């Protein structure tokens, strides 16, 4: 009798396997040791979240008797790429019978068992700056036993988890028999609040999605509304009238919402006791009859997360600079899509060091104007920024204007060159100042050819794609109408990774059958990315991110431009791959200061900027572009690129 009961329990709590359909542009890393877990499958997309800063993080919990490998057939990649979510699938360390997440037993505490491990996992991933995860967009979800454990963890640590997804999960604090027997009544609001303890205030900004298949005959469907109403009571929100049918990924669901998008409740149409993976999903307890629930979570969380800054910055347009005797008249337009412009800051800087800072406001139509004091004859750079009622600040609009007679002919001057790399594309930008104001053109020569740079005031930028993998360089030339010129150059790395199936990689010559078994065991028939690395001279090798799947040593596909043994390359401002743990930022000096990476003397007429911690002087004034790096987590910053 006991065996029968346990077998039923195993079937009941069998939680769906989490994500994976065919891999997209991002990549899986399997069996990682992260947080307190020995094995975590991790998918990292190439995209960022549509809100906040950086990527989101979604932790999904498996169910009883389930291997985390099963979660690579549930279309999680689709959600990850669309909503910029890193997806982590941990294998429980402290399992109950039949490898369940033990939501019904053990101490429920932030410092106990897998609750502690999940919090550590979330903090480790979001705290690693190289991963680019926004700590305000950390979420947890699961199915059945995993769903109940996820809900309990979100109650214990509402400060860590901004949202929770509960699919077919017994309510917090219920017993194991409640999953396969008669519905257990539970005061979810009270239980969750008590678990939150000193962190209860974080419930004010947490959101929850509750879901259940309407064809589930394993876990009682009573938990769907009980969980939704319990979390709504905890958040203090009321249910909105009516419902909405969602049609997505070959299936449908009925959606009920509470005030401010704080809680949603889904009936997943036609779904049994499974994780809802949408069309094409497969595997044990992974359903394809309804919508892609992970995709729904990505949209629900990004739309309703109350912890991210959703303020759109203002914009400055139509900057006009007019020399009026020994003064400058500055005018333009400033608008804010979701608020009002409260202040305009105008920084005037002369080549010889003179200048001033003005502040003004906009009229009812968004127009602004200001006039400087008396200024010496010189070429002046004028930078204008707008601030809105929520503290948002526009990008600076920068232009030049001359007071007094033109000087003798002189070449334009290039400065602040920087590069940003996106896949096999690179954007080179910088500043160009022509004292005679007769600049004719700025061109950037990439490996793929010459590109005419776009000019915006004193700023220029040029972009090229389909660049060869490995070491690259770009040369910048600025020429005035008299033929006088200046030039500059920057080096950078390109990751020329190729995404394909195993058979396609072999057909393309990147792999052969020597390492076929390893590659097949890791990826099967899914797509995955290989990157070309230089081995010696003009010899290269294609390999995946952890070198577990490698190809033969052969001539480099890019004519000797392999990725080098350092890895994928990329990053800003070149110089090869940064050392592990090194962070590098390129920005205007002013924004280094506001971000805490630099400080200044406070002299607005001729500000001096210094790297925070090292006290190294930074070239240029307020709107000079500088690259800083830190090798100790941002405690000390130095001028230059990562070693």
Coordinates of C-alpha atoms in Angstrom, one line a residue:
X1 CA 0.0 0.0 0.0
X2 CA 2.8 2.4 0.8
X3 CA 4.6 1.6 -2.5
X4 CA 1.4 2.3 -4.4
X5 CA 1.0 5.6 -2.5
X6 CA 4.6 6.7 -3.2
X7 CA 4.3 5.8 -6.8
X8 CA 1.2 7.9 -7.1
X9 CA 2.9 10.7 -5.4
X10 CA 5.8 10.5 -7.8
X11 CA 3.5 10.6 -10.8
X12 CA 1.5 13.5 -9.3
X13 CA 4.4 15.7 -8.6
X14 CA 6.3 14.9 -11.7
X15 CA 7.2 18.4 -12.7
X16 CA 7.6 19.4 -16.2
X17 CA 10.8 19.7 -17.9
X18 CA 11.9 23.0 -18.6
X19 CA 13.0 24.5 -21.6
X20 CA 14.7 24.0 -24.7
X21 CA 13.6 23.7 -28.2
X22 CA 16.1 24.3 -30.9
X23 CA 18.8 26.6 -29.6
X24 CA 18.7 30.1 -30.9
X25 CA 21.4 32.7 -31.1
X26 CA 22.4 32.2 -27.4
X27 CA 23.8 29.0 -25.9
X28 CA 23.3 26.3 -23.2
X29 CA 26.0 25.5 -20.6
X30 CA 25.2 22.2 -19.0
X31 CA 26.0 20.8 -15.6
X32 CA 27.4 24.0 -14.2
X33 CA 28.3 24.3 -10.5
X34 CA 26.6 27.4 -9.4
X35 CA 25.2 28.7 -6.1
X36 CA 24.7 25.8 -3.8
X37 CA 24.0 23.3 -6.7
X38 CA 26.3 20.8 -8.3
X39 CA 24.4 20.7 -11.6
X40 CA 22.6 23.7 -13.3
X41 CA 21.7 23.9 -17.0
X42 CA 22.1 27.5 -18.0
X43 CA 20.8 29.2 -21.2
X44 CA 22.2 32.7 -21.9
X45 CA 20.5 34.6 -24.7
X46 CA 22.2 37.2 -26.9
X47 CA 19.4 39.7 -26.2
X48 CA 18.7 42.0 -23.3
X49 CA 15.4 42.5 -21.4
X50 CA 13.1 45.1 -23.0
X51 CA 12.9 46.9 -19.6
X52 CA 15.5 47.9 -17.0
X53 CA 19.2 47.4 -17.6
X54 CA 20.7 44.2 -19.0
X55 CA 19.1 40.7 -18.9
X56 CA 16.5 39.1 -16.7
X57 CA 17.0 35.8 -14.9
X58 CA 14.4 33.0 -14.7
X59 CA 15.1 30.0 -12.4
X60 CA 12.9 27.0 -13.2
X61 CA 12.5 24.1 -10.9
X62 CA 12.1 20.4 -12.0
X63 CA 9.8 17.9 -10.5
X64 CA 9.8 14.4 -9.1
X65 CA 11.9 11.7 -10.9
X66 CA 12.9 14.3 -13.5
X67 CA 16.3 14.8 -14.9
X68 CA 17.1 18.4 -15.6
X69 CA 18.1 17.2 -19.1
X70 CA 14.4 16.8 -19.9
X71 CA 14.1 20.6 -19.7
X72 CA 15.9 21.0 -23.0
X73 CA 12.8 20.1 -25.0
X74 CA 10.3 22.7 -23.7
X75 CA 11.0 25.8 -26.0
X76 CA 12.6 27.8 -23.2
X77 CA 15.1 29.3 -25.6
X78 CA 12.2 31.1 -27.4
X79 CA 11.2 32.9 -24.3
X80 CA 14.8 33.6 -23.3
X81 CA 15.7 35.2 -26.6
X82 CA 12.4 37.2 -27.0
X83 CA 12.6 38.7 -23.5
X84 CA 16.3 38.7 -22.8
X85 CA 16.1 36.1 -19.9
X86 CA 18.9 34.0 -18.7
X87 CA 17.3 30.6 -17.8
X88 CA 18.7 28.5 -15.0
X89 CA 17.5 24.9 -14.4
X90 CA 19.0 23.6 -11.1
X91 CA 19.0 19.9 -10.0
X92 CA 17.7 19.8 -6.4
X93 CA 20.4 19.0 -3.8
X94 CA 18.1 18.0 -0.9
X95 CA 15.5 15.8 -2.6
X96 CA 12.6 14.1 -1.0
X97 CA 11.3 10.7 -2.3
X98 CA 11.4 10.2 -6.0
X99 CA 13.7 13.2 -6.4
X100 CA 11.1 15.8 -5.6
X101 CA 11.6 19.3 -4.4
X102 CA 10.8 18.8 -0.7
X103 CA 8.3 21.6 -0.3
X104 CA 6.3 19.7 2.4
X105 CA 9.2 18.9 4.7
X106 CA 12.3 20.4 6.3
X107 CA 12.9 23.9 7.7
X108 CA 11.5 26.7 5.6
X109 CA 14.2 29.3 6.1
X110 CA 16.5 31.5 4.0
X111 CA 19.5 29.7 5.5
X112 CA 18.2 26.1 5.1
X113 CA 18.6 23.5 2.4
X114 CA 17.6 24.3 -1.1
X115 CA 15.9 27.5 -0.1
X116 CA 19.4 28.8 0.7
X117 CA 20.8 27.3 -2.4
X118 CA 18.3 29.0 -4.7
X119 CA 18.9 32.4 -3.1
X120 CA 22.6 31.9 -3.5
X121 CA 22.1 30.8 -7.1
X122 CA 20.1 33.9 -7.9
X123 CA 22.6 36.2 -6.1
X124 CA 25.6 34.6 -7.7
X125 CA 24.2 34.9 -11.2
X126 CA 22.9 38.5 -10.8
X127 CA 26.0 39.6 -8.9
X128 CA 28.3 38.5 -11.7
X129 CA 28.7 41.7 -13.8
X130 CA 30.0 39.8 -16.8
X131 CA 26.6 38.1 -17.2
X132 CA 24.8 41.5 -17.3
X133 CA 21.8 40.4 -15.3
X134 CA 19.6 43.2 -13.8
X135 CA 19.2 42.3 -10.1
X136 CA 15.7 43.9 -10.2
X137 CA 14.6 41.3 -12.8
X138 CA 15.2 38.0 -11.0
X139 CA 12.3 35.5 -11.2
X140 CA 11.6 31.9 -10.1
X141 CA 9.0 29.4 -11.4
X142 CA 8.3 25.7 -11.5
X143 CA 5.7 23.0 -12.0
X144 CA 4.0 20.9 -9.3
X145 CA 6.5 20.2 -6.5
X146 CA 8.8 22.6 -8.1
X147 CA 6.1 25.2 -8.3
X148 CA 5.3 24.9 -4.6
X149 CA 9.0 25.1 -3.7
X150 CA 9.4 28.2 -6.0
X151 CA 6.4 29.9 -4.3
X152 CA 7.8 29.2 -0.9
X153 CA 11.2 30.5 -1.9
X154 CA 9.6 33.7 -3.3
X155 CA 7.8 34.1 0.0
X156 CA 11.1 33.7 2.0
X157 CA 13.1 36.1 -0.2
X158 CA 10.7 38.7 -1.8
X159 CA 13.7 41.0 -1.9
X160 CA 15.5 38.7 -4.2
X161 CA 12.7 37.5 -6.4
X162 CA 10.7 40.2 -8.2
X163 CA 8.2 37.6 -9.5
X164 CA 7.1 34.0 -9.2
X165 CA 5.4 31.6 -11.6
X166 CA 3.4 28.8 -10.1
X167 CA 2.1 26.1 -12.5
X168 CA -0.1 23.3 -11.0
X169 CA 1.6 23.8 -7.6
X170 CA 0.1 22.8 -4.2
X171 CA -0.3 25.8 -2.0
X172 CA 2.5 27.0 0.4
X173 CA 2.6 24.9 3.5
X174 CA 0.4 22.0 2.3
X175 CA 1.3 18.3 2.7
X176 CA 2.5 15.9 0.1
X177 CA -0.8 14.0 0.2
X178 CA -2.5 17.2 -0.8
X179 CA -0.9 17.0 -4.2
X180 CA -2.6 13.7 -5.1
X181 CA -5.7 13.7 -2.8
X182 CA -8.4 16.1 -1.8
X183 CA -7.5 19.8 -2.0
X184 CA -6.0 21.1 1.2
X185 CA -7.3 24.5 2.2
X186 CA -4.5 27.0 3.0
X187 CA -4.3 30.6 4.0
X188 CA -1.6 31.4 1.4
X189 CA -1.6 35.1 2.3
X190 CA -0.8 34.5 6.0
X191 CA 1.7 31.7 5.4
X192 CA 3.6 33.7 2.8
X193 CA 3.6 36.9 4.9
X194 CA 5.0 35.0 7.9
X195 CA 7.7 33.4 5.7
X196 CA 8.8 36.9 4.5
X197 CA 9.6 38.0 8.1
X198 CA 11.8 41.1 8.0
X199 CA 11.6 41.3 4.2
X200 CA 7.8 41.8 4.0
X201 CA 8.1 45.2 2.6
X202 CA 9.4 43.7 -0.6
X203 CA 6.0 42.2 -1.2
X204 CA 4.9 45.7 -2.2
X205 CA 6.7 45.3 -5.5
X206 CA 6.5 41.6 -6.2
X207 CA 4.3 40.0 -8.9
X208 CA 2.9 36.5 -9.3
X209 CA 1.6 34.4 -12.2
X210 CA -0.5 31.3 -11.2
X211 CA -1.3 28.7 -13.9
X212 CA -3.0 25.3 -14.1
X213 CA -3.9 23.0 -16.9
X214 CA -7.7 22.6 -17.2
X215 CA -7.2 19.0 -18.0
X216 CA -5.0 18.2 -15.0
X217 CA -6.3 15.1 -13.2
X218 CA -3.3 14.7 -10.9
X219 CA -3.0 17.9 -8.8
X220 CA -6.3 19.4 -7.7
X221 CA -7.2 22.4 -9.8
X222 CA -8.5 24.1 -6.7
X223 CA -5.0 25.3 -6.0
X224 CA -5.1 27.6 -9.0
X225 CA -7.6 30.1 -7.6
X226 CA -6.5 29.5 -4.0
X227 CA -2.9 30.5 -4.9
X228 CA -3.9 33.4 -7.0
X229 CA -6.3 34.9 -4.4
X230 CA -3.8 34.2 -1.7
X231 CA -1.0 36.1 -3.4
X232 CA -3.5 38.9 -4.3
X233 CA -4.4 39.2 -0.7
X234 CA -0.7 39.4 0.2
X235 CA -0.2 42.2 -2.3
X236 CA -3.4 44.0 -1.4
X237 CA -5.0 44.0 -4.9
X238 CA -8.5 43.2 -6.2
X239 CA -9.4 41.1 -9.1
X240 CA -10.4 42.9 -12.3
X241 CA -13.7 41.9 -14.0
X242 CA -13.8 39.5 -17.0
X243 CA -11.1 37.4 -18.6
X244 CA -9.0 37.4 -21.8
X245 CA -8.3 34.5 -24.1
X246 CA -4.6 34.2 -25.1
X247 CA -3.8 32.4 -28.4
X248 CA -0.2 31.7 -28.7
X249 CA 2.2 29.0 -29.9
X250 CA -0.5 26.7 -31.2
X251 CA -2.5 26.7 -28.0
X252 CA -4.7 28.9 -25.8
X253 CA -5.3 30.0 -22.2
X254 CA -7.8 32.0 -20.3
X255 CA -6.2 34.9 -18.4
X256 CA -7.6 36.6 -15.2
X257 CA -5.9 39.7 -13.9
X258 CA -5.7 41.6 -10.6
X259 CA -5.0 45.3 -10.2
X260 CA -1.8 46.8 -11.6
X261 CA -0.9 43.5 -13.2
X262 CA 0.3 42.3 -9.8
X263 CA -1.3 38.8 -10.1
X264 CA -2.4 36.8 -13.1
X265 CA -4.3 33.5 -13.1
X266 CA -4.2 31.2 -16.2
X267 CA -6.3 28.2 -17.2
X268 CA -4.1 26.4 -19.7
X269 CA -6.6 25.0 -22.2
X270 CA -6.3 21.3 -23.0
X271 CA -3.2 20.8 -20.8
X272 CA -2.8 17.9 -18.4
X273 CA -0.3 17.8 -15.5
X274 CA 2.6 19.2 -17.5
X275 CA 4.8 22.2 -18.0
X276 CA 3.3 24.1 -20.9
X277 CA 5.9 24.4 -23.6
X278 CA 3.7 25.4 -26.5
X279 CA 3.8 24.0 -30.0
X280 CA 6.6 21.6 -30.7
X281 CA 7.5 20.9 -27.1
X282 CA 8.0 17.3 -26.1
X283 CA 9.2 15.1 -23.3
X284 CA 8.0 13.6 -20.0
X285 CA 5.4 15.9 -18.4
X286 CA 6.1 18.6 -21.0
X287 CA 2.9 19.6 -22.8
X288 CA 2.4 21.1 -26.3
X289 CA -1.3 21.5 -26.1
X290 CA -1.4 25.0 -24.7
X291 CA 0.7 28.2 -24.8
X292 CA 4.5 28.5 -24.1
X293 CA 4.2 29.4 -20.4
X294 CA 7.9 30.5 -20.1
X295 CA 7.1 33.0 -22.9
X296 CA 4.0 34.2 -21.1
X297 CA 6.1 34.7 -18.0
X298 CA 8.7 36.7 -19.9
X299 CA 6.0 39.1 -21.2
X300 CA 4.1 39.2 -17.9
X301 CA 7.2 40.0 -15.8
X302 CA 8.6 42.6 -18.2
X303 CA 5.3 44.4 -18.5
X304 CA 4.5 44.4 -14.8
X305 CA 7.8 44.4 -12.9
X306 CA 7.5 47.3 -10.4
X307 CA 11.2 47.4 -9.5
X308 CA 12.7 48.5 -12.8
X309 CA 13.0 52.2 -13.8
X310 CA 10.5 52.6 -16.7
X311 CA 11.1 56.3 -17.1
X312 CA 11.9 57.3 -20.7
X313 CA 14.6 59.9 -20.8
X314 CA 13.9 63.3 -22.4
X315 CA 15.3 64.3 -25.8
X316 CA 16.9 67.5 -27.1
X317 CA 16.4 68.4 -30.8
X318 CA 17.1 71.3 -33.1
X319 CA 20.1 72.8 -31.2
X320 CA 20.9 76.2 -32.7
X321 CA 24.1 78.2 -31.8
X322 CA 24.5 81.8 -32.8
X323 CA 27.4 84.1 -32.2
X324 CA 26.1 87.5 -31.0
X325 CA 29.0 89.8 -30.5
X326 CA 31.0 88.4 -27.6
X327 CA 28.2 86.1 -26.4
X328 CA 26.5 82.9 -27.6
X329 CA 22.7 82.6 -28.1
X330 CA 21.6 78.9 -27.6
X331 CA 18.2 77.6 -28.4
X332 CA 16.4 74.3 -29.2
X333 CA 13.6 72.0 -28.3
X334 CA 13.4 69.5 -25.5
X335 CA 10.5 66.9 -25.0
X336 CA 9.7 64.1 -22.7
X337 CA 7.4 61.3 -23.9
X338 CA 6.2 60.2 -20.4
X339 CA 6.7 63.3 -18.3
X340 CA 7.8 66.9 -18.3
X341 CA 11.2 68.6 -18.9
X342 CA 12.2 70.3 -15.7
X343 CA 15.6 71.7 -16.5
X344 CA 18.1 72.4 -19.4
X345 CA 21.8 72.4 -18.6
X346 CA 24.2 74.0 -21.1
X347 CA 27.9 73.5 -20.7
X348 CA 30.1 75.8 -22.8
X349 CA 33.8 75.0 -23.2
X350 CA 36.4 76.8 -25.2
X351 CA 39.5 75.3 -26.8
X352 CA 41.6 77.7 -24.7
X353 CA 39.8 76.7 -21.5
X354 CA 37.2 79.4 -21.0
X355 CA 33.5 78.8 -20.8
X356 CA 30.5 78.6 -18.5
X357 CA 27.6 76.5 -17.4
X358 CA 24.0 77.8 -17.9
X359 CA 20.7 76.4 -16.7
X360 CA 17.3 77.3 -18.1
X361 CA 13.8 75.9 -18.5
X362 CA 11.4 75.2 -21.4
X363 CA 8.2 77.0 -22.3
X364 CA 4.8 75.3 -22.7
X365 CA 5.8 74.0 -26.2
X366 CA 9.2 72.6 -25.0
X367 CA 11.3 75.4 -26.5
X368 CA 14.3 76.7 -24.6
X369 CA 16.8 79.6 -25.1
X370 CA 19.7 81.0 -23.2
X371 CA 22.5 83.6 -23.7
X372 CA 26.0 83.3 -22.3
X373 CA 27.9 86.0 -20.6
X374 CA 30.9 87.7 -22.3
X375 CA 33.3 85.2 -23.8
X376 CA 36.7 85.5 -25.4
X377 CA 37.3 84.8 -29.1
X378 CA 37.6 81.1 -29.4
X379 CA 36.0 77.9 -30.8
X380 CA 33.4 76.7 -28.2
X381 CA 31.9 73.3 -27.7
X382 CA 28.4 73.5 -26.4
X383 CA 26.8 70.4 -24.8
X384 CA 23.1 70.5 -23.9
X385 CA 21.2 68.0 -21.7
X386 CA 17.6 67.9 -20.5
X387 CA 16.3 66.5 -17.2
X388 CA 12.8 65.3 -16.6
X389 CA 10.5 65.2 -13.5
X390 CA 11.6 61.7 -12.7
X391 CA 15.2 62.5 -12.7
X392 CA 15.9 61.1 -16.2
X393 CA 18.6 62.8 -18.2
X394 CA 18.9 63.0 -22.0
X395 CA 21.9 62.1 -24.1
X396 CA 23.9 65.3 -24.6
X397 CA 23.6 67.1 -27.9
X398 CA 27.0 68.6 -28.7
X399 CA 28.0 71.2 -31.4
X400 CA 30.6 73.8 -31.9
X401 CA 30.4 77.6 -32.6
X402 CA 33.1 80.2 -33.1
X403 CA 33.3 83.7 -31.6
X404 CA 35.6 86.1 -33.4
X405 CA 37.6 85.8 -36.6
X406 CA 38.5 82.4 -38.0
X407 CA 42.1 81.2 -37.3
X408 CA 44.6 80.2 -39.9
X409 CA 43.9 76.8 -41.6
X410 CA 44.5 73.8 -39.4
X411 CA 43.7 70.1 -39.6
X412 CA 40.7 68.6 -37.8
X413 CA 41.4 66.8 -34.5
X414 CA 40.2 63.3 -33.7
X415 CA 39.8 62.2 -30.1
X416 CA 37.9 59.8 -27.8
X417 CA 37.9 56.9 -30.3
X418 CA 36.0 53.9 -29.1
X419 CA 34.5 50.7 -30.5
X420 CA 31.5 48.5 -29.5
X421 CA 31.2 45.0 -30.9
X422 CA 27.9 43.2 -31.6
X423 CA 28.4 39.7 -33.1
X424 CA 30.3 40.3 -36.4
X425 CA 29.4 44.0 -36.4
X426 CA 31.4 46.8 -35.0
X427 CA 30.6 50.5 -34.4
X428 CA 33.5 53.0 -34.2
X429 CA 32.7 56.3 -32.6
X430 CA 34.5 59.3 -31.3
X431 CA 34.9 63.1 -31.4
X432 CA 36.2 65.4 -34.1
X433 CA 36.8 69.1 -33.8
X434 CA 37.7 71.3 -36.7
X435 CA 38.9 74.7 -35.4
X436 CA 38.2 76.3 -38.9
X437 CA 34.7 74.6 -39.0
X438 CA 35.3 73.4 -42.5
X439 CA 35.2 69.7 -41.9
X440 CA 34.5 67.8 -45.1
X441 CA 34.1 64.2 -44.1
X442 CA 35.0 61.4 -41.6
X443 CA 35.6 57.9 -42.9
X444 CA 36.3 54.7 -41.1
X445 CA 38.1 51.9 -42.9
X446 CA 37.2 48.4 -41.7
X447 CA 38.4 45.0 -43.0
X448 CA 35.2 44.9 -45.1
X449 CA 35.7 48.4 -46.6
X450 CA 35.4 52.1 -46.1
X451 CA 32.3 53.6 -44.4
X452 CA 31.3 57.3 -44.4
X453 CA 30.7 58.2 -40.7
X454 CA 27.5 59.8 -39.5
X455 CA 28.2 63.2 -38.0
X456 CA 26.2 64.7 -35.1
X457 CA 27.7 67.9 -33.8
X458 CA 31.3 66.9 -32.8
X459 CA 30.4 63.2 -32.6
X460 CA 30.9 60.7 -35.4
X461 CA 30.0 57.0 -35.7
X462 CA 30.4 54.3 -38.4
X463 CA 29.2 50.7 -38.4
X464 CA 30.3 47.7 -40.4
X465 CA 29.1 44.1 -40.4
X466 CA 30.3 40.7 -41.7
X467 CA 33.7 41.3 -40.3
X468 CA 36.2 38.4 -40.1
X469 CA 36.6 36.6 -36.8
X470 CA 39.5 37.4 -34.5
X471 CA 41.8 40.4 -34.5
X472 CA 40.5 43.4 -36.3
X473 CA 41.4 47.1 -36.6
X474 CA 39.6 50.2 -37.9
X475 CA 41.3 53.4 -39.2
X476 CA 39.6 56.8 -38.9
X477 CA 40.4 59.7 -41.2
X478 CA 39.0 63.2 -40.8
X479 CA 39.5 65.6 -43.8
X480 CA 38.6 69.3 -44.1
X481 CA 37.7 71.2 -47.2
X482 CA 41.3 72.4 -47.6
X483 CA 42.6 68.8 -47.6
X484 CA 44.1 68.9 -44.2
X485 CA 43.6 65.7 -42.3
X486 CA 44.0 63.7 -39.1
X487 CA 43.8 60.0 -38.5
X488 CA 43.4 57.5 -35.6
X489 CA 43.1 53.7 -35.2
X490 CA 41.6 51.2 -32.8
X491 CA 42.0 47.4 -32.5
X492 CA 39.3 45.0 -31.4
X493 CA 38.2 41.4 -31.5
X494 CA 35.3 39.8 -33.4
X495 CA 33.5 36.6 -32.4
X496 CA 32.8 34.8 -35.7
X497 CA 30.7 32.1 -34.1
X498 CA 28.5 30.0 -36.3
X499 CA 25.2 28.5 -35.2
X500 CA 24.1 25.2 -36.8
X501 CA 23.2 21.6 -36.1
X502 CA 25.9 18.9 -35.7
X503 CA 25.3 17.6 -39.2
X504 CA 25.4 21.1 -40.6
X505 CA 28.7 21.9 -38.8
X506 CA 30.2 18.8 -40.3
X507 CA 29.0 19.6 -43.8
X508 CA 30.5 23.1 -43.4
X509 CA 33.9 21.6 -42.4
X510 CA 33.9 23.0 -38.9
X511 CA 33.7 19.5 -37.3
X512 CA 34.5 16.0 -38.4
X513 CA 33.5 12.6 -37.1
X514 CA 36.5 12.3 -34.8
X515 CA 34.7 14.0 -31.9
X516 CA 31.2 13.1 -33.1
X517 CA 30.1 11.2 -30.0
X518 CA 30.9 14.0 -27.5
X519 CA 29.2 16.6 -29.7
X520 CA 26.1 14.4 -30.2
X521 CA 25.7 13.5 -26.5
X522 CA 25.8 17.2 -25.6
X523 CA 23.6 18.7 -28.4
X524 CA 21.8 15.9 -30.2
X525 CA 19.9 17.4 -33.1
X526 CA 19.6 20.9 -31.7
X527 CA 21.5 23.9 -33.0
X528 CA 24.6 25.2 -31.2
X529 CA 27.3 27.7 -31.7
X530 CA 31.0 27.1 -32.6
X531 CA 33.6 29.8 -32.5
X532 CA 36.9 29.7 -34.5
X533 CA 40.1 29.9 -32.4
X534 CA 43.6 30.3 -33.6
X535 CA 45.9 27.5 -32.7
X536 CA 49.1 28.7 -34.4
X537 CA 50.0 30.8 -37.4
X538 CA 47.2 30.4 -39.9
X539 CA 45.8 27.3 -38.3
X540 CA 42.5 27.4 -36.4
X541 CA 40.0 25.1 -34.6
X542 CA 36.3 25.4 -34.2
X543 CA 35.0 24.7 -30.7
X544 CA 32.0 25.4 -28.4
X545 CA 32.1 27.6 -25.3
X546 CA 33.6 25.0 -23.0
X547 CA 35.7 23.2 -25.6
X548 CA 33.8 19.9 -25.1
X549 CA 32.9 19.8 -28.8
X550 CA 35.9 20.6 -31.0
X551 CA 36.8 20.3 -34.6
X552 CA 40.0 19.5 -36.4
X553 CA 43.0 21.9 -36.7
X554 CA 42.8 23.4 -40.1
X555 CA 43.3 26.5 -42.1
X556 CA 41.5 29.5 -40.6
X557 CA 38.2 30.3 -42.4
X558 CA 38.9 34.0 -42.2
X559 CA 42.3 34.0 -43.8
X560 CA 44.2 33.7 -40.6
X561 CA 41.9 35.9 -38.6
X562 CA 41.0 33.3 -36.0
X563 CA 39.5 34.1 -32.6
X564 CA 42.7 33.3 -30.7
X565 CA 43.1 31.1 -27.7
X566 CA 41.6 33.7 -25.5
X567 CA 38.1 32.9 -26.6
X568 CA 35.3 34.8 -28.3
X569 CA 36.8 38.2 -28.3
X570 CA 34.5 41.1 -28.5
X571 CA 34.0 43.7 -25.9
X572 CA 34.6 47.4 -26.1
X573 CA 37.8 49.2 -27.1
X574 CA 39.8 46.2 -28.2
X575 CA 43.0 45.1 -26.8
X576 CA 42.3 41.4 -26.8
X577 CA 40.2 39.5 -24.4
X578 CA 40.0 41.0 -20.9
X579 CA 41.4 39.1 -18.0
X580 CA 38.8 37.1 -16.0
X581 CA 36.9 39.4 -13.6
X582 CA 37.9 42.6 -15.3
X583 CA 35.1 45.1 -16.1
X584 CA 35.6 47.8 -18.7
X585 CA 33.4 50.9 -19.4
X586 CA 33.7 53.6 -22.0
X587 CA 31.6 56.8 -21.5
X588 CA 31.7 60.6 -21.3
X589 CA 33.7 61.7 -18.2
X590 CA 30.5 63.2 -16.8
X591 CA 28.7 59.9 -16.9
X592 CA 31.7 58.1 -15.3
X593 CA 31.3 60.6 -12.5
X594 CA 27.6 60.1 -12.1
X595 CA 28.1 56.3 -12.1
X596 CA 30.7 56.6 -9.3
X597 CA 33.7 55.5 -11.5
X598 CA 35.3 59.0 -11.4
X599 CA 35.2 62.3 -9.5
X600 CA 36.0 65.9 -10.4
X601 CA 37.3 69.0 -8.8
X602 CA 33.9 70.7 -9.4
X603 CA 35.3 73.5 -11.5
X604 CA 32.7 73.8 -14.3
X605 CA 34.8 76.2 -16.3
X606 CA 37.6 73.7 -16.7
X607 CA 36.7 70.5 -14.8
X608 CA 39.4 68.0 -14.0
X609 CA 38.3 64.3 -13.8
X610 CA 40.1 61.5 -12.0
X611 CA 39.5 57.7 -11.9
X612 CA 37.9 56.7 -8.6
X613 CA 40.2 54.9 -6.3
X614 CA 43.4 55.2 -8.4
X615 CA 43.2 59.0 -8.7
X616 CA 44.5 58.8 -12.3
X617 CA 43.8 61.9 -14.3
X618 CA 41.4 61.5 -17.2
X619 CA 41.9 63.2 -20.5
X620 CA 39.4 65.8 -21.7
X621 CA 36.8 67.7 -19.9
X622 CA 33.1 67.1 -19.2
X623 CA 32.3 65.5 -22.5
X624 CA 35.6 63.9 -23.2
X625 CA 35.3 60.1 -23.8
X626 CA 37.4 57.9 -21.5
X627 CA 37.8 54.1 -21.1
X628 CA 38.1 52.9 -17.5
X629 CA 38.6 49.4 -16.2
X630 CA 38.4 47.7 -12.8
X631 CA 39.8 44.3 -11.7
X632 CA 38.2 44.2 -8.3
X633 CA 34.5 44.6 -8.8
X634 CA 34.5 48.4 -9.1
X635 CA 36.2 49.3 -5.9
X636 CA 39.2 50.8 -7.9
X637 CA 39.1 52.2 -11.5
X638 CA 42.0 52.8 -13.8
X639 CA 42.4 54.6 -17.1
X640 CA 42.7 52.2 -20.1
X641 CA 41.5 48.9 -21.2
X642 CA 41.4 45.5 -19.4
X643 CA 44.9 43.9 -19.5

